[in-house]
Short mmCIF file of N, CA and C and ligand atoms in Angstrom, two decimals:
data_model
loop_
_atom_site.label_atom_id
_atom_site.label_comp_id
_atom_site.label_asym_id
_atom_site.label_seq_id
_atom_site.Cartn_x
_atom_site.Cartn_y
_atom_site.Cartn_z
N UNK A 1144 0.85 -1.20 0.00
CA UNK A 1144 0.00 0.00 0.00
C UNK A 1144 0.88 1.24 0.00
N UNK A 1145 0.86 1.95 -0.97
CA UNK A 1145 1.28 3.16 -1.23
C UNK A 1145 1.47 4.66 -0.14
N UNK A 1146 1.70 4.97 1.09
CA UNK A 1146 1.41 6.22 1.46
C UNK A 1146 1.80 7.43 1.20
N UNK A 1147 1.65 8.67 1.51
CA UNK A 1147 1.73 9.38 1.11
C UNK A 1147 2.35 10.58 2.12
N UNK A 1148 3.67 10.48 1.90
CA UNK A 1148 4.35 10.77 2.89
C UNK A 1148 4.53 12.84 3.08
N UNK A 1149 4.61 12.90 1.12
CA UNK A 1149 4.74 14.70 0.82
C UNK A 1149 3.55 15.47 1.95
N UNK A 1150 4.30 16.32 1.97
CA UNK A 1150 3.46 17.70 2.95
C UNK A 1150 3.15 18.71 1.60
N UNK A 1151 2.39 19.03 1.91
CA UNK A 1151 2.10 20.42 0.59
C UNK A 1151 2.62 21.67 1.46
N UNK A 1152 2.58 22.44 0.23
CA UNK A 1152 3.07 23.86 0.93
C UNK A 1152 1.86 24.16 1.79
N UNK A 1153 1.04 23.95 1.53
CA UNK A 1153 -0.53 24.47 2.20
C UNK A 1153 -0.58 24.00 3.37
N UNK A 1154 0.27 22.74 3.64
CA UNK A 1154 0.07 22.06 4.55
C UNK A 1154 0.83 22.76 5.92
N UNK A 1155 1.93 22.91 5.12
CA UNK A 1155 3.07 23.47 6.04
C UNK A 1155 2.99 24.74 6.69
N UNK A 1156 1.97 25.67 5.97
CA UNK A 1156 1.52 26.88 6.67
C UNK A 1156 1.01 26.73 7.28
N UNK A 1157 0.03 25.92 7.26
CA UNK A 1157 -0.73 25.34 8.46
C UNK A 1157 -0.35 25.21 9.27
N UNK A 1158 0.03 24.28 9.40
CA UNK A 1158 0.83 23.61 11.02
C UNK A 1158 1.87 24.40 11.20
N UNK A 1159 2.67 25.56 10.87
CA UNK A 1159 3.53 26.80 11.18
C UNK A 1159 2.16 27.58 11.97
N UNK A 1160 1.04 27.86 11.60
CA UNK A 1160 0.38 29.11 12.39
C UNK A 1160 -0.27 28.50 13.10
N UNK A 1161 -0.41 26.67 13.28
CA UNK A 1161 -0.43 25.74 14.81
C UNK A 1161 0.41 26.03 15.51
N UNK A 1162 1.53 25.39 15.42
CA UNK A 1162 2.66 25.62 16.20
C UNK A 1162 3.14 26.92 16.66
N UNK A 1163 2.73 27.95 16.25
CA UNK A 1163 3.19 29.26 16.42
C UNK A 1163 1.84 30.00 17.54
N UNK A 1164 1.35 29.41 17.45
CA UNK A 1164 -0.12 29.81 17.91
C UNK A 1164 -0.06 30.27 19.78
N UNK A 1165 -0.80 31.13 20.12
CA UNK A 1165 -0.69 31.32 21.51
C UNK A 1165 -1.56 30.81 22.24
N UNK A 1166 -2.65 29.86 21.58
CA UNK A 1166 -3.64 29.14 22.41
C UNK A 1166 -3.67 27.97 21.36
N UNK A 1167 -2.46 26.58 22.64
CA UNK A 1167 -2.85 25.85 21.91
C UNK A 1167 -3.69 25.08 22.41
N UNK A 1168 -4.08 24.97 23.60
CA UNK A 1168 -5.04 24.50 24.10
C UNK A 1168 -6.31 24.39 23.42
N UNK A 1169 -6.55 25.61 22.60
CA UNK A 1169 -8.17 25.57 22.11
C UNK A 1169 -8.08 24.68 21.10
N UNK A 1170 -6.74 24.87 20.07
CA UNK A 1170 -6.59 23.78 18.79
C UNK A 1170 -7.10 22.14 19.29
N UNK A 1171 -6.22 22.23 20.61
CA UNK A 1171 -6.53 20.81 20.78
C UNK A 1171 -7.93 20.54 20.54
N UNK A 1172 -8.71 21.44 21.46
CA UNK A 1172 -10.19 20.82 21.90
C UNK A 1172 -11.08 21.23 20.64
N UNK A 1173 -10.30 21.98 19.62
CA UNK A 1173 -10.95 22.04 18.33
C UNK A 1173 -11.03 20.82 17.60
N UNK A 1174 -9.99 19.90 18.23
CA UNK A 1174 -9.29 18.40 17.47
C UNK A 1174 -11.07 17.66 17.36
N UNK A 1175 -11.57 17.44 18.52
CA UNK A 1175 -12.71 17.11 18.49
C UNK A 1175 -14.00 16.99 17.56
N UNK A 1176 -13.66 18.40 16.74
CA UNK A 1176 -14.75 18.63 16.24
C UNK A 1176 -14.14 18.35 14.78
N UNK A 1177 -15.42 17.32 13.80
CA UNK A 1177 -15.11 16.20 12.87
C UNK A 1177 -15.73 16.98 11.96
N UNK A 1178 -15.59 16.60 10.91
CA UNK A 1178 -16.74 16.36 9.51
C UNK A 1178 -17.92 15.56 10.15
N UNK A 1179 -19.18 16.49 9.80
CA UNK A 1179 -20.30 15.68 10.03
C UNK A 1179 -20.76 13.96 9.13
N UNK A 1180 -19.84 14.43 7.71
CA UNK A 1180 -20.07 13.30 6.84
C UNK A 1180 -18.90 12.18 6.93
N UNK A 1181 -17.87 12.51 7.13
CA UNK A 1181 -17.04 11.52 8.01
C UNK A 1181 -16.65 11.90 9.22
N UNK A 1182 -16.95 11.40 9.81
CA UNK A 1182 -16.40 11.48 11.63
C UNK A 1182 -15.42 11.00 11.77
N UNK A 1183 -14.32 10.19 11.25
CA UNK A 1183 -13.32 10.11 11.60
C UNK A 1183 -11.93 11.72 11.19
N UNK A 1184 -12.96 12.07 10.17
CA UNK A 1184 -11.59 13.08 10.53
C UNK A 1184 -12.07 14.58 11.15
N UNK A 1185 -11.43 14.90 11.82
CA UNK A 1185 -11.10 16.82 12.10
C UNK A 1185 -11.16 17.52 11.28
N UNK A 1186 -11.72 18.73 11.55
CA UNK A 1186 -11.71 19.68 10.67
C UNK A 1186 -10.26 20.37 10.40
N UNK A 1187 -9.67 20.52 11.40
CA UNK A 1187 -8.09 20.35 11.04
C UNK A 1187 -7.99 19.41 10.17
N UNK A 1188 -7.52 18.47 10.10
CA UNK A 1188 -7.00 16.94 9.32
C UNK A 1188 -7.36 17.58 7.79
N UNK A 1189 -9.01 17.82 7.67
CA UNK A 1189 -9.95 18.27 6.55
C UNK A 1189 -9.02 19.50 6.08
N UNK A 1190 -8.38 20.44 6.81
CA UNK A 1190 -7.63 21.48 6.36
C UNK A 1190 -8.91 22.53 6.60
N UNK A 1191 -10.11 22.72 7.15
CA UNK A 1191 -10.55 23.67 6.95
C UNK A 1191 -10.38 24.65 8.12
N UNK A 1192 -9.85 24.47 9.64
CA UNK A 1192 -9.61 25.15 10.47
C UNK A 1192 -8.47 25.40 10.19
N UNK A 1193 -8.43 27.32 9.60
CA UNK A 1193 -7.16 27.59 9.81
C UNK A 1193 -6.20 28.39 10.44
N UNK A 1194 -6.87 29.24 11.87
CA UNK A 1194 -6.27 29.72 12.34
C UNK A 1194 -7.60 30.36 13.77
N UNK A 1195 -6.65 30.01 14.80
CA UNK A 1195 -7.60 30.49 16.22
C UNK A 1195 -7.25 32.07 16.88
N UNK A 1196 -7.33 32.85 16.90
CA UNK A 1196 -7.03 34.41 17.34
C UNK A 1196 -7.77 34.73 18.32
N UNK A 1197 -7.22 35.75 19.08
CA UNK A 1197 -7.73 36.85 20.23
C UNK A 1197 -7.62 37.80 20.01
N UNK A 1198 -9.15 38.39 19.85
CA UNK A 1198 -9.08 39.75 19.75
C UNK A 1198 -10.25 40.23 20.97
N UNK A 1199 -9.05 41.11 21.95
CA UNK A 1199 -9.94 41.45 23.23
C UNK A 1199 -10.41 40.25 23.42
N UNK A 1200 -11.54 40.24 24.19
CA UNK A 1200 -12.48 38.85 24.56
C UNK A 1200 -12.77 37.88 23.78
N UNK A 1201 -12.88 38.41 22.84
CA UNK A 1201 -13.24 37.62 21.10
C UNK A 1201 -12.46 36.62 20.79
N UNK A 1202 -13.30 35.58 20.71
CA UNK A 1202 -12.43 34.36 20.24
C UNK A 1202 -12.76 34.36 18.59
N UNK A 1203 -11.99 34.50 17.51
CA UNK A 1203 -12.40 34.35 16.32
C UNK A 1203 -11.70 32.76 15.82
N UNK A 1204 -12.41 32.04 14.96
CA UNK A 1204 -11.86 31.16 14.57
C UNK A 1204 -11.91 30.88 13.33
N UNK A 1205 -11.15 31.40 12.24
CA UNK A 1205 -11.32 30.93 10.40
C UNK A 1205 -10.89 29.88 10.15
N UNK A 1206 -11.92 29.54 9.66
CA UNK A 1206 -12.31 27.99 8.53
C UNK A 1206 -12.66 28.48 7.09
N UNK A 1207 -11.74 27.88 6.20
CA UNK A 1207 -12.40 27.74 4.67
C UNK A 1207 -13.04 26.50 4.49
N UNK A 1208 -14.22 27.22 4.03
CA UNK A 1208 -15.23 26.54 3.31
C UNK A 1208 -14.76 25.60 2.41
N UNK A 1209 -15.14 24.41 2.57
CA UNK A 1209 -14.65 23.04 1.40
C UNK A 1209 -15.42 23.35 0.22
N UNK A 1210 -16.45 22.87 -0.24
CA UNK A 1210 -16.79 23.06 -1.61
C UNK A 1210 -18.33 23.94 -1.37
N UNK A 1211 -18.34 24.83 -2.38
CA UNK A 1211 -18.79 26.09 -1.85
C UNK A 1211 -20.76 25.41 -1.94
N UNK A 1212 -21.54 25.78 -1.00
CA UNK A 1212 -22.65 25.09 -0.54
C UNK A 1212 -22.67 23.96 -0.15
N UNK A 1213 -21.64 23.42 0.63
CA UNK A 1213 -22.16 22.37 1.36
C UNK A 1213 -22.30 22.37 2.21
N UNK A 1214 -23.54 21.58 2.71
CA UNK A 1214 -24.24 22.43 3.62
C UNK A 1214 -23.63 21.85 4.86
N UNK A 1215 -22.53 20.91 4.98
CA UNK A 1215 -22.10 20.23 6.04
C UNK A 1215 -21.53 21.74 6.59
N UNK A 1216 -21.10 22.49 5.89
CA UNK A 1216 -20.06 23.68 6.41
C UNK A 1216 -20.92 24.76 7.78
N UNK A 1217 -22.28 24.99 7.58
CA UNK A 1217 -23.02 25.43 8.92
C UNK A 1217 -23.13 24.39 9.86
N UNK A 1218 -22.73 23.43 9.75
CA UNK A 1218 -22.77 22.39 10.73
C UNK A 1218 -21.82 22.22 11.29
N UNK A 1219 -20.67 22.54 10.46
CA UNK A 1219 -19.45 22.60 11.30
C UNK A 1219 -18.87 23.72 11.88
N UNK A 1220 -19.12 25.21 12.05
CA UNK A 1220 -19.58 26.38 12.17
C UNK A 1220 -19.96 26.30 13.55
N UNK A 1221 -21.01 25.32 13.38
CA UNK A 1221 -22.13 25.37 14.86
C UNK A 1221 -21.40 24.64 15.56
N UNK A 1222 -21.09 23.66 14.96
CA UNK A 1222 -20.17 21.90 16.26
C UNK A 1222 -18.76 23.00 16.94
N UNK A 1223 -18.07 23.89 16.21
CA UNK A 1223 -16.81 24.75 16.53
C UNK A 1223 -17.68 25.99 17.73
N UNK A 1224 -18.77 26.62 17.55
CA UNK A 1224 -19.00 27.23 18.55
C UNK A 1224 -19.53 26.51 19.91
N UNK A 1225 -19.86 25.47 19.35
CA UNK A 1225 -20.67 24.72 20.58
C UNK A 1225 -19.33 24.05 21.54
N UNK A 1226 -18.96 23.51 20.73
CA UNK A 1226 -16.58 22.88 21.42
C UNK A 1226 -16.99 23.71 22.47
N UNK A 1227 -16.41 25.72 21.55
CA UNK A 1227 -15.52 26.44 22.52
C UNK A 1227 -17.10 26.85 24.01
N UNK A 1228 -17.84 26.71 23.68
CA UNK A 1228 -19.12 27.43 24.40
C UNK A 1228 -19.00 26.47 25.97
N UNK A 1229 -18.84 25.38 25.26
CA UNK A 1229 -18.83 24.20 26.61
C UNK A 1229 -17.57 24.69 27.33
N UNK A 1230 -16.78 24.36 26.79
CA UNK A 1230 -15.36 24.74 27.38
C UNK A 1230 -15.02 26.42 28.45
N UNK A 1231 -16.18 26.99 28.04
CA UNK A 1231 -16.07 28.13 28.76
C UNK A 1231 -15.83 29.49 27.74
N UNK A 1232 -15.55 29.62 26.78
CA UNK A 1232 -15.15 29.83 25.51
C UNK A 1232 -16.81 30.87 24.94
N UNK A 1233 -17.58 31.97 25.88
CA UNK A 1233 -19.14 32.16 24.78
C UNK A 1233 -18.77 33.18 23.95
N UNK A 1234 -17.33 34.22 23.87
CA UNK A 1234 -17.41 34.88 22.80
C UNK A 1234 -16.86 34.59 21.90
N UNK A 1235 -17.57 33.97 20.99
CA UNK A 1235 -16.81 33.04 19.48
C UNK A 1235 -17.44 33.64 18.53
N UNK A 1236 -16.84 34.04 17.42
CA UNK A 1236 -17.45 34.47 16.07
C UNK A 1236 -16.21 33.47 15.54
N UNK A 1237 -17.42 32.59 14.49
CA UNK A 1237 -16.34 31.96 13.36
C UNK A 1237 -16.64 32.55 12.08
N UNK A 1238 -15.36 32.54 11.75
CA UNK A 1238 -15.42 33.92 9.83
C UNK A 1238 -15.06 32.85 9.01
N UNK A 1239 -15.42 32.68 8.07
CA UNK A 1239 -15.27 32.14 6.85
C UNK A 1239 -14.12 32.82 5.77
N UNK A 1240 -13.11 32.50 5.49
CA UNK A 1240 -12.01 33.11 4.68
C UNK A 1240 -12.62 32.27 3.32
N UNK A 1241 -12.50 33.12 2.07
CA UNK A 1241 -12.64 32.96 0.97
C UNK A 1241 -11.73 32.73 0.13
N UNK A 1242 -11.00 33.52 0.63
CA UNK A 1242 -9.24 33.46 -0.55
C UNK A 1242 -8.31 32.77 1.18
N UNK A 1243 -7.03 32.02 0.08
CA UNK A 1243 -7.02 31.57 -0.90
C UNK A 1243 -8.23 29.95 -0.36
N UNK A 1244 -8.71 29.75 -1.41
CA UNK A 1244 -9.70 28.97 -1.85
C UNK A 1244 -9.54 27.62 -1.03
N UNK A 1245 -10.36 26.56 -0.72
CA UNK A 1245 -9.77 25.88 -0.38
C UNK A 1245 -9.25 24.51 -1.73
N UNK A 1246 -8.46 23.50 -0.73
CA UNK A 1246 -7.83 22.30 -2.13
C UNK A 1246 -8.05 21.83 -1.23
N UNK A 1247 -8.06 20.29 -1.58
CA UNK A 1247 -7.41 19.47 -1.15
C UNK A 1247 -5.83 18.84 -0.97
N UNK A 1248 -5.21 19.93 -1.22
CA UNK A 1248 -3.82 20.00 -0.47
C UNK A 1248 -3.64 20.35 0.92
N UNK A 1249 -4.50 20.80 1.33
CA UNK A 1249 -4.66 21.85 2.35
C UNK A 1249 -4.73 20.39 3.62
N UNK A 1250 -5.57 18.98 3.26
CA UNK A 1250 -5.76 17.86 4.00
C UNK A 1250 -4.43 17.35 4.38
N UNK A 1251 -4.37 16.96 6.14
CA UNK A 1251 -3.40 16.69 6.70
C UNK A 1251 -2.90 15.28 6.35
N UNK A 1252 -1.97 15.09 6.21
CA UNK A 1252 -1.50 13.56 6.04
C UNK A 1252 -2.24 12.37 6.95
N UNK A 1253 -2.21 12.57 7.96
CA UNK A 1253 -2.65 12.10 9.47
C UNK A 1253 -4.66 11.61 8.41
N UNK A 1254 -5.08 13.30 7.91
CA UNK A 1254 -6.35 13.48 7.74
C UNK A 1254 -6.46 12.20 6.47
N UNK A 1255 -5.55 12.15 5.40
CA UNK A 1255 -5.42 11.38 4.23
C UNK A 1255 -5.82 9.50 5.18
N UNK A 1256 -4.78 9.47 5.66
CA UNK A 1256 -4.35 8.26 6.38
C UNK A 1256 -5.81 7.84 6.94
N UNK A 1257 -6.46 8.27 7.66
CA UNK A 1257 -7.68 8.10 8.66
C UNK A 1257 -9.09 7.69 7.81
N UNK A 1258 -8.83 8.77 6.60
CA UNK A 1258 -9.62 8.39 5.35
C UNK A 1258 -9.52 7.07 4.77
N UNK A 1259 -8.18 6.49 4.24
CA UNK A 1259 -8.02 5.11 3.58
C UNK A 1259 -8.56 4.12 4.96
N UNK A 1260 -8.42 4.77 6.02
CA UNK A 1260 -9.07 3.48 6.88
C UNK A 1260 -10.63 3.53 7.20
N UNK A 1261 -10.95 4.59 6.84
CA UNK A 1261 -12.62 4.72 6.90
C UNK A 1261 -13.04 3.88 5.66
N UNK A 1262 -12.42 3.66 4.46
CA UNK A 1262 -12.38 3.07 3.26
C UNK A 1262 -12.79 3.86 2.56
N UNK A 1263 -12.34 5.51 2.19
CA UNK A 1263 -12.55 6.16 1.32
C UNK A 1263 -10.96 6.71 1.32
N UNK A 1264 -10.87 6.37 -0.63
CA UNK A 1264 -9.27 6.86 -1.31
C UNK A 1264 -9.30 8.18 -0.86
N UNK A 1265 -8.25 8.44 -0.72
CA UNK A 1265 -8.17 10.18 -0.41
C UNK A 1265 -7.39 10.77 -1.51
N UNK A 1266 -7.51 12.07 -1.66
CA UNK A 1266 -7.17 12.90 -2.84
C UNK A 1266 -5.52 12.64 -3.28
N UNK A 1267 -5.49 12.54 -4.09
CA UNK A 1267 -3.64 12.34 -4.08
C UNK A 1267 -3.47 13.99 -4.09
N UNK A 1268 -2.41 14.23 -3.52
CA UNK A 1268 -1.83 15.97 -4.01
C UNK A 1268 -1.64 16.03 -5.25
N UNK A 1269 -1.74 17.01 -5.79
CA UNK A 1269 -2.19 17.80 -6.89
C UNK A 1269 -0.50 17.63 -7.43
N UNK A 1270 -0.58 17.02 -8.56
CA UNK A 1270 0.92 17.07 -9.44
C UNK A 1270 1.16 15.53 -9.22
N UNK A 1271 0.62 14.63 -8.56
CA UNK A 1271 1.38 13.24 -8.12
C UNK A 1271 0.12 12.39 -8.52
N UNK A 1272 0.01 12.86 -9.86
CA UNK A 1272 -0.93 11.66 -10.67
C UNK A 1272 -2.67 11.59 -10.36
N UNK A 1273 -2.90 10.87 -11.17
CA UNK A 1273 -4.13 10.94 -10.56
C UNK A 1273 -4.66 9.66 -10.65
N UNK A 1274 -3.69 8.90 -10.04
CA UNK A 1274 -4.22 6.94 -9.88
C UNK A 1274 -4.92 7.19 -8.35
N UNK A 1275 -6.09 6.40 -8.93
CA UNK A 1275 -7.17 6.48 -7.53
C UNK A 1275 -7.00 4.73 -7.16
N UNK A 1276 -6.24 4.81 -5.82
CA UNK A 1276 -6.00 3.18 -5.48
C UNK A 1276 -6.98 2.60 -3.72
N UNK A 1277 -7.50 1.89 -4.29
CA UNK A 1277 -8.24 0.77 -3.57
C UNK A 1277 -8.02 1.08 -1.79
N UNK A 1278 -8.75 1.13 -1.48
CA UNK A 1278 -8.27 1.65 0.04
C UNK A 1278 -8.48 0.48 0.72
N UNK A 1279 -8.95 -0.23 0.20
CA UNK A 1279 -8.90 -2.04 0.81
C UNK A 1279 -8.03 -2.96 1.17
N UNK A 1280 -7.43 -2.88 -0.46
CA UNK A 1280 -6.13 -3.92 -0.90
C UNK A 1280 -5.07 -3.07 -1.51
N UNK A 1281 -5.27 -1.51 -1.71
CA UNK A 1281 -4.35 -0.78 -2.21
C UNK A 1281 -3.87 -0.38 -3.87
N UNK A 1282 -4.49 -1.51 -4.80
CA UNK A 1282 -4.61 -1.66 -5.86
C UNK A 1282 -4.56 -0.51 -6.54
N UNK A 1283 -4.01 -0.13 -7.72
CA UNK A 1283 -4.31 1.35 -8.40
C UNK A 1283 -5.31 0.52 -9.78
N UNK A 1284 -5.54 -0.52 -9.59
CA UNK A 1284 -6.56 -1.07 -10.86
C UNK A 1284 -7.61 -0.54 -10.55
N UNK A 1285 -8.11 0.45 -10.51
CA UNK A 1285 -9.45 0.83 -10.76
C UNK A 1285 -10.41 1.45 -11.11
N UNK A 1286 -11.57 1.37 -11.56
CA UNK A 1286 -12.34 2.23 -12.64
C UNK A 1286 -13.33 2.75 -11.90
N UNK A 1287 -13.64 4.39 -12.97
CA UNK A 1287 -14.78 4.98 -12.47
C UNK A 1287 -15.89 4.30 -12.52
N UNK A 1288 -16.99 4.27 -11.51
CA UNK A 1288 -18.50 3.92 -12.08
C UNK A 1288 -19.05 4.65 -12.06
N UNK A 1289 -18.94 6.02 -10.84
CA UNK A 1289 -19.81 7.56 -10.85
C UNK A 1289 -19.33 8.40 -10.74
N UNK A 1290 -19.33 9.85 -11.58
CA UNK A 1290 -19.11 10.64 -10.88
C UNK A 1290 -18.73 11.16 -9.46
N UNK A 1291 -20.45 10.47 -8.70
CA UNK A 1291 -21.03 11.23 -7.66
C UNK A 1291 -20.94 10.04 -7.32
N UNK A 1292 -20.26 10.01 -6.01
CA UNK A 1292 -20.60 8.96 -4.94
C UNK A 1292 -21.87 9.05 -3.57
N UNK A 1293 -21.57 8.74 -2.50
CA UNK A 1293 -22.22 9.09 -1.55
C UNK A 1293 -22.43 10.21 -1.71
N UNK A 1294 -21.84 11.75 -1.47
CA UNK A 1294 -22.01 12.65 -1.96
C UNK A 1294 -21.64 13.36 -2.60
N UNK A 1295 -21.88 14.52 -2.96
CA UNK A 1295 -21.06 15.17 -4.45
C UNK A 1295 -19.52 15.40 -4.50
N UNK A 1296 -19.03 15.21 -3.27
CA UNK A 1296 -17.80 15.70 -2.77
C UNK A 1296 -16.57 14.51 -3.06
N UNK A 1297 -17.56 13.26 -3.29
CA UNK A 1297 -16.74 11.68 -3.85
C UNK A 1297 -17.31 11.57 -5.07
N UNK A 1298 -16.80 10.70 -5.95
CA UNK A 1298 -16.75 9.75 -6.75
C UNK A 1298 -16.54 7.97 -6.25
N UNK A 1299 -17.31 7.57 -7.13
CA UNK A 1299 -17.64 5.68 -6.43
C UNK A 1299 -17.09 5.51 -7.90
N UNK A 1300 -16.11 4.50 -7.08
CA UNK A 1300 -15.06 3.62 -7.98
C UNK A 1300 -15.17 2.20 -7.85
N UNK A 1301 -14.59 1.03 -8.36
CA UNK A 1301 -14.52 -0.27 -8.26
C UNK A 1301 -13.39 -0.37 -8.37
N UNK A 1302 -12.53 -1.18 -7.22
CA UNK A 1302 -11.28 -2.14 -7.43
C UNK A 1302 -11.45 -3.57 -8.24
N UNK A 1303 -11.04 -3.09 -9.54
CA UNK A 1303 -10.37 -4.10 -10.55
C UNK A 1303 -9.82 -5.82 -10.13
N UNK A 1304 -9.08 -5.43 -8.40
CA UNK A 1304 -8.45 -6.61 -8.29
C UNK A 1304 -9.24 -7.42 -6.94
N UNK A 1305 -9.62 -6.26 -6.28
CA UNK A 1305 -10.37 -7.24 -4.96
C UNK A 1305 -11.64 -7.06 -4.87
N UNK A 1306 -12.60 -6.33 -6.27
CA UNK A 1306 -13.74 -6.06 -7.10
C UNK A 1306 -14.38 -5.52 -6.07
N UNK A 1307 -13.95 -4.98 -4.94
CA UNK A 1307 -14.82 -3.80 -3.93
C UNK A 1307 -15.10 -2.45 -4.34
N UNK A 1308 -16.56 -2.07 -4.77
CA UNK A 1308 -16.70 -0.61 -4.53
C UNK A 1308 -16.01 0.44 -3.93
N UNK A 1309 -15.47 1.63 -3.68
CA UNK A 1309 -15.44 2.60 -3.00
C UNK A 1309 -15.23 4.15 -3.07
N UNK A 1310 -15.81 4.65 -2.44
CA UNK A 1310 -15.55 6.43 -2.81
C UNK A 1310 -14.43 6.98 -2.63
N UNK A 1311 -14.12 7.72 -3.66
CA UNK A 1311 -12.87 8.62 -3.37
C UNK A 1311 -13.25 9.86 -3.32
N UNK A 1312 -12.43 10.60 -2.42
CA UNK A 1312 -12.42 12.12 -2.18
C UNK A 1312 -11.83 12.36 -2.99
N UNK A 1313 -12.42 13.57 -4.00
CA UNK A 1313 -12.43 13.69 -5.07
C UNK A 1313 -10.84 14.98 -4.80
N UNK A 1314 -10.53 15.25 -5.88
CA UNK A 1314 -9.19 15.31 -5.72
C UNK A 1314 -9.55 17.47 -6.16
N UNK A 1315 -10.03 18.59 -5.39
CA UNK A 1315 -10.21 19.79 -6.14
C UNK A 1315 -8.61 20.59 -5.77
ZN1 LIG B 2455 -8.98 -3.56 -3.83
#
């Protein structure tokens, strides 16, 4: 089985304005809060939390939006104010950053990894082909059957060699 070891540049800014961060405490307890459509990963992992700030009392927290109307994105909005609200945390405004856009480069390795074990392929980074391999048996034998998988955000594929269905996160 193939992993996927490269960091993107996107990636690396990331986890620079983690690591640099003056509350890392909140990142952590942000760790918590998932994709409503897969729960195994973080919205970190997902790449869409990208930065926690203090301003005065104000807790602000920007997330880019994954693919623009989905509606999982007010849900995850709400699950991030509700985290910090419990925690003690009630002045939260979360902002939505528009630029730069989001990719799927932006998804943490950790986030990739968690995906092939949920049994959905995860996006290869952008420049490193575009063989969509079997998250089962690992296989790169395999063909489209839809577009649209579970939801618009996958494509449903078939492994060629261990003839299992599965969705891939589609690669934007
Ligand atoms: Zn397979």
């Amino acid at each position: 089985m193939n992993s996927i070891p490269l960091v993107t540049e996107a990636q690396r800014e990331r986890q620079l304005r983690r690591s640099n961060s003056a509350l890392p405490e909140l990142w952590s307890l942000l760790d918590e809060v998932t994709d409503p459509e897969i729960p195994v990963v973080s919205l970190w992992d997902l790449g869409v939390l990208q930065d926690i700030k203090k301003h005065g009392e104000r807790l602000l927290v920007e997330i880019t939006p994954t693919y623009s109307g989905c509606p999982a994105m007010v849900e995850m909005a709400s699950e991030i104010e509700k985290t910090l609200t419990a925690a003690g945390h009630t002045n939260v405004e979360v902002v939505s950053l528009l630029t730069p856009t989001w990719t799927t480069d932006f998804m943490s390795a950790q986030g990739r990894d968690k995906l092939r074990e949920y049994g959905i392929a995860p996006p290869s980074p952008r420049g490193q082909g575009d063989k969509v391999c079997c998250p089962q048996c690992g296989s790169a034998n395999s063909e489209l059957i839809s577009e649209f998988g579970s939801t618009a955000c996958k494509a449903l594929y078939r492994c060629l060699d261990c003839l299992e269905p599965f969705d891939y996160f589609k690669c934007i």
